[in-house]
Amino acid sequence: MDLKFLKWHLIRGPLMRRVVLRAVMLVLAVILVSLMHMAREVRVIEPKLSNVAHKCPLNFDPNSNPELNLTGQLKPASSFVLPIFAPSPLSCKESQILTRVVFKELMAKNLLQSNARALCVGERPTSALLALRHLGFFNAYGVERHPFFSLLKRRFVYELDFVDNQFDFVYTQDLDRLSVPALLVLEIERVLRPGGTGAILVGAREFYSGGLMRSATSIASFLKNSDILHACPVKSFTLVIFKKKLEGFASFDHFKLPSHCPSVTNNKPFMKYIEPLLVRAPPKPAYLPRFMNISSSNKLVYINVGMGEHAKTSIAKMSKIYCADHHSAFEVFIIDHKTSVLSTYVTDPGINFVYHPALTGDTFAPDISSDEFLSAPADEDGFDFVRWFKETVSDGDFVVLMMRAKPMELKILVELFETGLICKVDELFLQCADCMDLLASLRKSGVYAHQWLGD
């Protein structure tokens, strides 16, 4: 009897009531702390969302974009749910159509270039790769990466098997199917080069702006060195686009140029005529020969760094503008890491190919045949751009330099500033979709710099 009374007392007595009450209070405290932490995170990441346009500039309206009128209904997904509650994946055809529409819009708004090194991450990257190939992307890769348990590392592995700063563009639409989406977002950011673009297609519960901002806020909270550009509704999904910051290359203001700097001195009167920097619909470049007489220059030198595959059209265009009032044609130098580019210009007179293997900026094996390898210049010590520039360019030459805004190319630009050789570059063209701060800094330093979006 005493034992039964003791059990009843323990289960229904004041001691148990106190234990239950304290447990409830503990749960409420945990919930309250979590809510306060979430509110703090939202306040912390607000600056990252300051650039998000209130109205998405990309066109995903089914009425004007017939490809989005799919026969099957795209299934909406709740943002960032556990895999066991994840929505049914799209069919291969639906996924391919959807990603193709996304890529075409990104290209139309200069957020994705056809020569970009692209990576598609997801459970079925084939459909995204097919969409890219359909649009003319031949430097695209796919990886099926979901967390798996590694016996060697004794933990779940989320890492992508690529080095840092390797891709211009990374796309995924599998974030909803991960229990820890932050790890994949951080990996995508890691493999993106500074200035590169990331695009993440996530499920959205609602189509109004609050739902879009919640999706952007969730992804922004995972990013460390990137800014959210846009959050756009795409059928029952949300497309979040972000740009990795150009860390370390955002400003050239701290460089002190030599007191005798011919290009800066000569170009100073014409800086007021240079085209304005506009993110949307940038105007055509205001070429220097329109304002300056270059007929007295010793020779015209055109240097193209890392853009050899697409240089022919730019060379032809530049020749019409610069060589009209000069006694000679451009002396052209194509500096590239792809020896296949050599065969493109080997028969063109006046064009010199310079092999620079470090421009690849990654660990991919070079895609060259044995014949191409034999025709590539051997340089076991590596290519020294500064030394080559000093040997090639002379005082009194008019020099046009064109390059991409990628880490290796920007490193060359920094070296030109450090050595003062930037004073021999009369006009600079940077191929980039979103580098307004970088160009503004160059112009502030006195460099006659343009944004180049291709031909």
Coordinates of C-alpha atoms in Angstrom, one line a residue:
M1 CA 0.0 0.0 0.0
D2 CA 2.8 2.4 0.9
L3 CA 4.5 1.6 -2.5
K4 CA 1.3 2.4 -4.4
F5 CA 0.9 5.7 -2.5
L6 CA 4.5 6.6 -3.2
K7 CA 4.0 6.0 -7.0
W8 CA 0.8 8.1 -7.0
H9 CA 2.5 10.8 -5.0
L10 CA 5.5 10.9 -7.5
I11 CA 3.2 10.9 -10.6
R12 CA 0.4 13.2 -9.5
G13 CA 1.9 15.0 -6.5
P14 CA 3.3 18.6 -6.2
L15 CA 6.9 17.4 -7.0
M16 CA 5.8 16.2 -10.5
R17 CA 3.8 19.4 -11.1
R18 CA 6.9 21.5 -10.3
V19 CA 9.0 19.4 -12.7
V20 CA 6.5 19.7 -15.5
L21 CA 6.2 23.5 -14.8
R22 CA 9.9 24.0 -14.9
A23 CA 10.2 21.9 -18.1
V24 CA 7.5 24.1 -19.8
M25 CA 9.2 27.3 -18.6
L26 CA 12.5 25.9 -20.1
V27 CA 10.9 25.2 -23.4
L28 CA 9.3 28.7 -23.5
A29 CA 12.7 30.2 -22.7
V30 CA 14.4 28.3 -25.5
I31 CA 11.7 29.4 -28.0
L32 CA 12.0 33.0 -26.8
V33 CA 15.8 33.0 -27.1
S34 CA 15.5 31.5 -30.6
L35 CA 13.1 34.1 -31.7
M36 CA 15.3 36.9 -30.4
H37 CA 18.3 35.3 -32.2
M38 CA 16.3 35.1 -35.5
A39 CA 15.4 38.8 -35.1
R40 CA 19.0 39.7 -34.5
E41 CA 20.1 37.8 -37.6
V42 CA 17.5 39.6 -39.7
R43 CA 18.8 42.9 -38.5
V44 CA 22.4 41.9 -39.1
I45 CA 21.8 40.9 -42.7
E46 CA 19.7 43.9 -43.7
P47 CA 22.6 45.7 -45.3
K48 CA 23.2 42.7 -47.6
L49 CA 19.6 43.1 -49.0
S50 CA 19.9 46.9 -49.6
N51 CA 20.7 46.4 -53.3
V52 CA 17.7 44.1 -54.0
A53 CA 15.4 45.8 -56.5
H54 CA 11.8 46.2 -55.4
K55 CA 10.8 45.1 -58.9
C56 CA 12.7 42.3 -60.5
P57 CA 14.4 43.4 -63.7
L58 CA 14.2 39.9 -65.2
N59 CA 11.2 38.9 -67.3
F60 CA 9.5 35.7 -66.0
D61 CA 6.0 36.6 -67.0
P62 CA 4.3 33.5 -68.7
N63 CA 2.3 35.8 -70.9
S64 CA 5.5 37.2 -72.5
N65 CA 7.6 34.1 -72.0
P66 CA 5.7 31.2 -73.6
E67 CA 8.3 28.6 -72.4
L68 CA 7.0 29.0 -68.9
N69 CA 3.6 27.8 -69.9
L70 CA 4.4 24.2 -69.1
T71 CA 1.9 21.5 -69.5
G72 CA 2.7 20.1 -66.1
Q73 CA 2.1 22.2 -63.0
L74 CA 5.3 23.2 -61.3
K75 CA 5.1 22.1 -57.8
P76 CA 5.8 24.8 -55.1
A77 CA 8.1 24.0 -52.3
S78 CA 8.4 25.3 -48.8
S79 CA 11.7 27.1 -48.2
F80 CA 14.4 24.9 -46.6
V81 CA 12.5 21.9 -45.4
L82 CA 13.9 18.6 -44.2
P83 CA 14.6 16.1 -47.1
I84 CA 11.8 13.7 -45.9
F85 CA 9.3 16.5 -46.4
A86 CA 10.8 17.8 -49.6
P87 CA 8.5 18.3 -52.6
S88 CA 8.5 16.0 -55.6
P89 CA 11.2 16.9 -58.0
L90 CA 10.4 18.4 -61.4
S91 CA 10.5 16.1 -64.4
C92 CA 13.7 16.3 -66.5
K93 CA 11.8 18.1 -69.3
E94 CA 10.3 20.7 -66.9
S95 CA 13.6 21.2 -65.1
Q96 CA 15.4 21.7 -68.4
I97 CA 12.8 24.3 -69.7
L98 CA 12.8 26.1 -66.4
T99 CA 16.6 26.4 -66.2
R100 CA 16.9 27.4 -69.8
V101 CA 14.4 30.3 -69.3
V102 CA 16.4 31.3 -66.2
F103 CA 19.8 31.3 -68.0
K104 CA 18.4 33.2 -71.0
E105 CA 17.1 36.0 -68.8
L106 CA 20.4 36.1 -66.9
M107 CA 22.2 36.5 -70.2
A108 CA 19.8 39.2 -71.4
K109 CA 20.6 41.2 -68.3
N110 CA 24.4 40.7 -68.6
L111 CA 24.5 38.6 -65.4
L112 CA 25.8 35.6 -67.3
Q113 CA 28.3 35.6 -70.2
S114 CA 28.4 32.8 -72.9
N115 CA 32.1 32.2 -72.3
A116 CA 31.7 31.8 -68.6
R117 CA 33.0 28.8 -66.7
A118 CA 29.7 27.5 -65.2
L119 CA 28.9 24.9 -62.6
C120 CA 25.5 23.2 -61.9
V121 CA 25.1 21.6 -58.5
G122 CA 22.3 19.3 -57.7
E123 CA 20.7 15.8 -57.6
R124 CA 20.3 15.8 -61.4
P125 CA 22.6 18.4 -62.9
T126 CA 22.1 16.9 -66.4
S127 CA 19.0 19.0 -67.2
A128 CA 20.8 22.2 -66.3
L129 CA 23.9 21.2 -68.3
L130 CA 21.7 20.5 -71.3
A131 CA 20.1 23.9 -71.0
L132 CA 23.5 25.6 -70.9
R133 CA 24.8 23.6 -73.9
H134 CA 21.6 24.5 -75.8
L135 CA 22.5 28.2 -75.2
G136 CA 26.1 27.7 -76.4
F137 CA 27.9 27.1 -73.2
F138 CA 30.8 24.7 -73.7
N139 CA 32.7 25.4 -70.6
A140 CA 30.1 24.1 -68.2
Y141 CA 30.3 21.3 -65.6
G142 CA 27.9 19.4 -63.4
V143 CA 28.2 17.8 -60.0
E144 CA 25.8 15.7 -58.0
R145 CA 26.6 16.8 -54.5
H146 CA 24.4 15.9 -51.5
P147 CA 25.8 15.2 -48.1
F148 CA 27.3 11.7 -47.7
F149 CA 29.0 10.0 -44.8
S150 CA 32.7 9.5 -45.3
L151 CA 34.3 6.6 -43.5
L152 CA 37.7 8.2 -43.9
K153 CA 36.7 11.5 -42.4
R154 CA 34.1 9.9 -40.0
R155 CA 31.6 12.6 -40.8
F156 CA 29.1 13.9 -43.4
V157 CA 30.9 15.6 -46.3
Y158 CA 29.3 18.7 -47.9
E159 CA 32.4 20.0 -49.7
L160 CA 32.6 20.5 -53.5
D161 CA 35.7 19.0 -55.1
F162 CA 36.9 22.2 -56.6
V163 CA 39.5 24.8 -55.5
D164 CA 38.5 28.3 -54.4
N165 CA 37.5 31.0 -57.0
Q166 CA 37.2 28.6 -59.9
F167 CA 33.9 29.4 -61.6
D168 CA 32.2 32.5 -63.1
F169 CA 28.7 31.2 -62.5
V170 CA 27.2 28.5 -60.2
Y171 CA 23.6 27.4 -60.3
T172 CA 21.5 25.0 -58.1
Q173 CA 17.8 24.3 -57.5
D174 CA 18.2 21.6 -54.9
L175 CA 18.5 23.7 -51.8
D176 CA 15.0 22.8 -50.6
R177 CA 16.0 19.1 -50.4
L178 CA 18.9 19.7 -47.9
S179 CA 18.6 19.5 -44.1
V180 CA 21.5 22.0 -43.8
P181 CA 21.3 24.3 -46.8
A182 CA 23.8 26.8 -45.4
L183 CA 26.7 24.4 -46.0
L184 CA 26.0 24.1 -49.7
V185 CA 25.5 27.9 -50.1
L186 CA 28.9 28.4 -48.5
E187 CA 30.5 25.9 -50.8
I188 CA 28.9 27.6 -53.8
E189 CA 30.3 30.9 -52.6
R190 CA 33.7 29.4 -52.1
V191 CA 34.1 28.1 -55.6
L192 CA 32.8 31.3 -57.2
R193 CA 35.5 33.8 -58.3
P194 CA 35.4 37.3 -56.9
G195 CA 32.8 39.1 -59.1
G196 CA 31.2 35.8 -60.1
T197 CA 27.4 35.3 -60.0
G198 CA 25.4 32.7 -58.1
A199 CA 21.8 31.7 -58.9
I200 CA 19.7 29.6 -56.5
L201 CA 16.2 28.5 -57.4
V202 CA 14.2 27.8 -54.2
G203 CA 10.6 27.0 -53.4
A204 CA 8.3 29.8 -52.2
R205 CA 5.1 29.5 -50.3
E206 CA 3.8 32.8 -51.4
F207 CA 4.1 35.0 -54.5
Y208 CA 4.0 38.4 -52.9
S209 CA 7.1 40.5 -52.0
G210 CA 7.2 39.3 -48.4
G211 CA 7.8 35.7 -49.6
L212 CA 10.5 36.8 -52.0
M213 CA 12.3 38.8 -49.3
R214 CA 12.1 35.8 -46.9
S215 CA 13.8 33.6 -49.5
A216 CA 16.5 36.3 -50.1
T217 CA 16.9 36.8 -46.4
S218 CA 17.4 33.1 -45.7
I219 CA 20.2 32.8 -48.4
A220 CA 21.8 36.2 -47.4
S221 CA 22.2 34.9 -43.8
F222 CA 24.4 32.1 -45.2
L223 CA 26.6 34.2 -47.4
K224 CA 29.8 35.7 -46.1
N225 CA 31.4 37.6 -49.0
S226 CA 28.5 38.2 -51.4
D227 CA 25.6 40.6 -51.9
I228 CA 22.1 39.7 -53.0
L229 CA 21.3 41.4 -56.3
H230 CA 17.7 40.2 -57.1
A231 CA 14.9 38.0 -55.8
C232 CA 12.5 37.1 -58.6
P233 CA 9.3 35.0 -58.8
V234 CA 9.6 32.2 -61.3
K235 CA 6.2 30.4 -61.5
S236 CA 5.9 28.8 -58.0
F237 CA 9.6 29.3 -57.2
T238 CA 11.9 32.1 -56.2
L239 CA 15.2 32.8 -58.0
V240 CA 17.8 34.5 -55.7
I241 CA 20.8 36.0 -57.5
F242 CA 23.9 37.1 -55.7
K243 CA 27.3 38.5 -56.6
K244 CA 30.6 37.6 -54.9
K245 CA 32.5 40.7 -53.8
L246 CA 35.7 41.7 -55.5
E247 CA 37.6 41.6 -52.2
G248 CA 41.1 43.1 -52.4
F249 CA 40.5 44.6 -55.9
A250 CA 37.7 47.1 -55.1
S251 CA 39.9 50.1 -55.0
F252 CA 43.1 51.4 -56.6
D253 CA 43.0 54.7 -54.6
H254 CA 45.8 53.7 -52.3
F255 CA 48.4 53.3 -55.1
K256 CA 50.7 56.3 -55.7
L257 CA 51.5 56.7 -59.3
P258 CA 54.8 58.3 -60.5
S259 CA 54.9 62.0 -60.9
H260 CA 55.6 61.6 -64.6
C261 CA 52.7 59.5 -65.8
P262 CA 52.1 60.1 -69.5
S263 CA 48.8 58.4 -69.9
V264 CA 47.1 60.0 -66.9
T265 CA 48.5 63.4 -67.9
N266 CA 47.4 63.1 -71.6
N267 CA 44.0 61.7 -70.8
K268 CA 43.1 64.1 -68.0
P269 CA 41.4 66.8 -70.3
F270 CA 39.2 64.1 -71.8
M271 CA 38.0 62.2 -68.7
K272 CA 34.9 64.5 -68.7
Y273 CA 33.9 63.0 -72.0
I274 CA 34.0 59.3 -70.9
E275 CA 30.7 57.5 -70.9
P276 CA 28.9 57.2 -67.5
L277 CA 28.9 54.0 -65.5
L278 CA 25.4 52.5 -65.6
V279 CA 24.4 49.1 -64.4
R280 CA 21.5 48.8 -66.8
A281 CA 21.9 49.4 -70.5
P282 CA 25.5 50.9 -70.3
P283 CA 26.2 53.3 -73.2
K284 CA 28.8 52.7 -75.9
P285 CA 32.4 53.4 -74.9
A286 CA 33.6 57.0 -75.6
Y287 CA 36.9 55.9 -77.4
L288 CA 39.9 58.2 -77.0
P289 CA 40.6 58.8 -80.7
R290 CA 37.3 60.7 -80.9
F291 CA 38.9 63.4 -78.7
M292 CA 42.6 62.9 -79.1
N293 CA 44.9 63.0 -82.1
I294 CA 46.9 59.7 -81.9
S295 CA 48.6 60.0 -85.4
S296 CA 51.9 61.1 -83.8
S297 CA 52.2 57.9 -81.7
N298 CA 55.1 55.6 -82.6
K299 CA 52.9 52.5 -83.0
L300 CA 49.5 51.2 -81.9
V301 CA 49.6 48.3 -79.5
Y302 CA 46.6 46.2 -78.7
I303 CA 46.9 43.7 -75.8
N304 CA 44.2 41.2 -75.1
V305 CA 44.5 39.2 -71.8
G306 CA 42.5 36.0 -71.3
M307 CA 39.9 36.7 -74.0
G308 CA 41.6 35.2 -77.1
E309 CA 38.6 33.1 -78.2
H310 CA 36.5 36.2 -78.8
A311 CA 39.2 38.7 -79.8
K312 CA 38.8 38.7 -83.6
T313 CA 35.7 40.8 -83.7
S314 CA 37.0 43.3 -81.1
I315 CA 40.3 43.6 -83.1
A316 CA 38.4 44.4 -86.3
K317 CA 36.2 46.9 -84.4
M318 CA 39.2 48.6 -82.7
S319 CA 41.1 48.8 -86.0
K320 CA 38.4 50.8 -87.7
I321 CA 38.3 53.3 -84.8
Y322 CA 42.0 53.6 -83.9
C323 CA 43.8 53.0 -87.2
A324 CA 41.8 55.4 -89.4
D325 CA 44.1 58.4 -88.5
H326 CA 47.3 56.4 -88.0
H327 CA 50.0 55.4 -90.5
S328 CA 50.0 51.8 -89.4
A329 CA 47.8 48.9 -88.1
F330 CA 47.6 47.6 -84.6
E331 CA 50.4 45.4 -83.3
V332 CA 48.3 42.7 -81.7
F333 CA 49.2 40.5 -78.7
I334 CA 46.8 37.7 -77.6
I335 CA 47.8 36.5 -74.1
D336 CA 45.9 33.3 -73.2
H337 CA 46.3 30.0 -71.4
K338 CA 44.4 28.0 -74.1
T339 CA 46.8 26.8 -76.7
S340 CA 43.8 26.0 -78.9
V341 CA 43.5 29.8 -79.4
L342 CA 46.9 29.7 -81.1
S343 CA 45.4 27.9 -84.1
T344 CA 42.8 30.6 -84.5
Y345 CA 45.4 33.3 -85.1
V346 CA 48.3 31.4 -86.6
T347 CA 47.5 32.5 -90.1
D348 CA 46.7 36.1 -89.3
P349 CA 49.5 38.5 -90.0
G350 CA 50.4 41.0 -87.2
I351 CA 48.9 38.9 -84.4
N352 CA 51.2 37.5 -81.8
F353 CA 50.2 34.7 -79.4
V354 CA 51.7 34.7 -75.9
Y355 CA 51.2 31.7 -73.7
H356 CA 50.3 32.4 -70.1
P357 CA 49.4 29.1 -68.3
A358 CA 48.5 30.8 -65.0
L359 CA 45.5 32.5 -66.5
T360 CA 43.5 29.3 -66.2
G361 CA 43.2 30.0 -62.5
D362 CA 42.2 26.4 -61.6
T363 CA 43.3 22.8 -61.5
F364 CA 41.6 21.5 -64.5
A365 CA 43.8 19.6 -66.9
P366 CA 44.4 21.6 -70.1
D367 CA 42.2 20.5 -73.0
I368 CA 45.0 20.3 -75.6
S369 CA 46.1 17.7 -78.0
S370 CA 49.6 16.5 -78.5
D371 CA 50.0 18.7 -81.6
E372 CA 48.8 21.7 -79.7
F373 CA 51.2 21.0 -76.9
L374 CA 54.1 20.9 -79.3
S375 CA 53.1 24.3 -80.7
A376 CA 52.8 26.0 -77.3
P377 CA 55.8 28.0 -76.0
A378 CA 57.6 26.3 -73.2
D379 CA 58.2 28.3 -70.1
E380 CA 59.1 26.3 -67.1
D381 CA 59.6 29.4 -64.9
G382 CA 56.2 30.8 -65.7
F383 CA 55.2 33.9 -67.6
D384 CA 56.2 37.3 -66.2
F385 CA 53.8 39.8 -67.5
V386 CA 55.6 42.9 -66.1
R387 CA 58.9 41.9 -67.7
W388 CA 57.2 41.1 -71.0
F389 CA 55.3 44.4 -71.0
K390 CA 58.6 46.4 -70.4
E391 CA 60.2 44.6 -73.3
T392 CA 57.2 45.0 -75.7
V393 CA 55.9 48.5 -75.0
S394 CA 58.0 51.6 -75.6
D395 CA 57.6 55.3 -74.7
G396 CA 55.4 57.0 -77.3
D397 CA 53.3 54.0 -78.1
F398 CA 49.5 54.1 -77.9
V399 CA 48.5 51.1 -75.8
V400 CA 45.0 49.6 -75.6
L401 CA 44.7 46.9 -72.9
M402 CA 41.6 44.6 -72.7
M403 CA 41.1 42.0 -70.0
R404 CA 38.5 40.2 -67.9
A405 CA 37.8 41.2 -64.3
K406 CA 39.0 37.8 -62.9
P407 CA 41.5 37.2 -60.1
M408 CA 44.5 36.5 -62.3
E409 CA 43.8 39.3 -64.7
L410 CA 43.2 41.7 -61.8
K411 CA 46.5 40.6 -60.2
I412 CA 48.2 41.7 -63.5
L413 CA 46.4 45.1 -63.2
V414 CA 47.6 45.5 -59.6
E415 CA 51.2 44.7 -60.8
L416 CA 50.9 47.4 -63.4
F417 CA 49.9 49.9 -60.7
E418 CA 52.6 48.7 -58.3
T419 CA 55.4 49.2 -61.0
G420 CA 53.9 52.3 -62.5
L421 CA 53.6 50.7 -65.9
I422 CA 49.9 51.6 -65.9
C423 CA 51.2 55.0 -67.0
K424 CA 51.9 53.4 -70.4
V425 CA 48.4 52.1 -70.8
D426 CA 46.4 54.8 -72.7
E427 CA 43.0 53.0 -72.7
L428 CA 41.7 50.1 -70.6
F429 CA 38.7 47.8 -71.3
L430 CA 37.4 45.5 -68.5
Q431 CA 35.0 42.7 -69.4
C432 CA 32.6 42.4 -66.5
A433 CA 28.9 42.5 -65.9
D434 CA 29.0 44.2 -62.5
C435 CA 32.2 46.0 -61.5
M436 CA 31.0 49.7 -61.2
D437 CA 33.0 50.3 -58.0
L438 CA 36.2 48.9 -59.6
L439 CA 35.8 51.0 -62.8
A440 CA 35.0 54.1 -60.7
S441 CA 38.2 53.6 -58.7
L442 CA 40.3 53.2 -61.9
R443 CA 38.8 56.4 -63.3
K444 CA 39.5 58.2 -60.0
S445 CA 43.1 57.2 -60.4
G446 CA 43.2 58.8 -63.8
V447 CA 42.9 55.6 -65.9
Y448 CA 40.7 56.0 -69.0
A449 CA 38.7 52.8 -68.3
H450 CA 35.6 51.3 -69.9
Q451 CA 33.2 48.4 -69.2
W452 CA 33.3 45.9 -72.0
L453 CA 30.3 43.6 -72.4
G454 CA 31.4 41.9 -75.6
D455 CA 30.7 42.4 -79.2

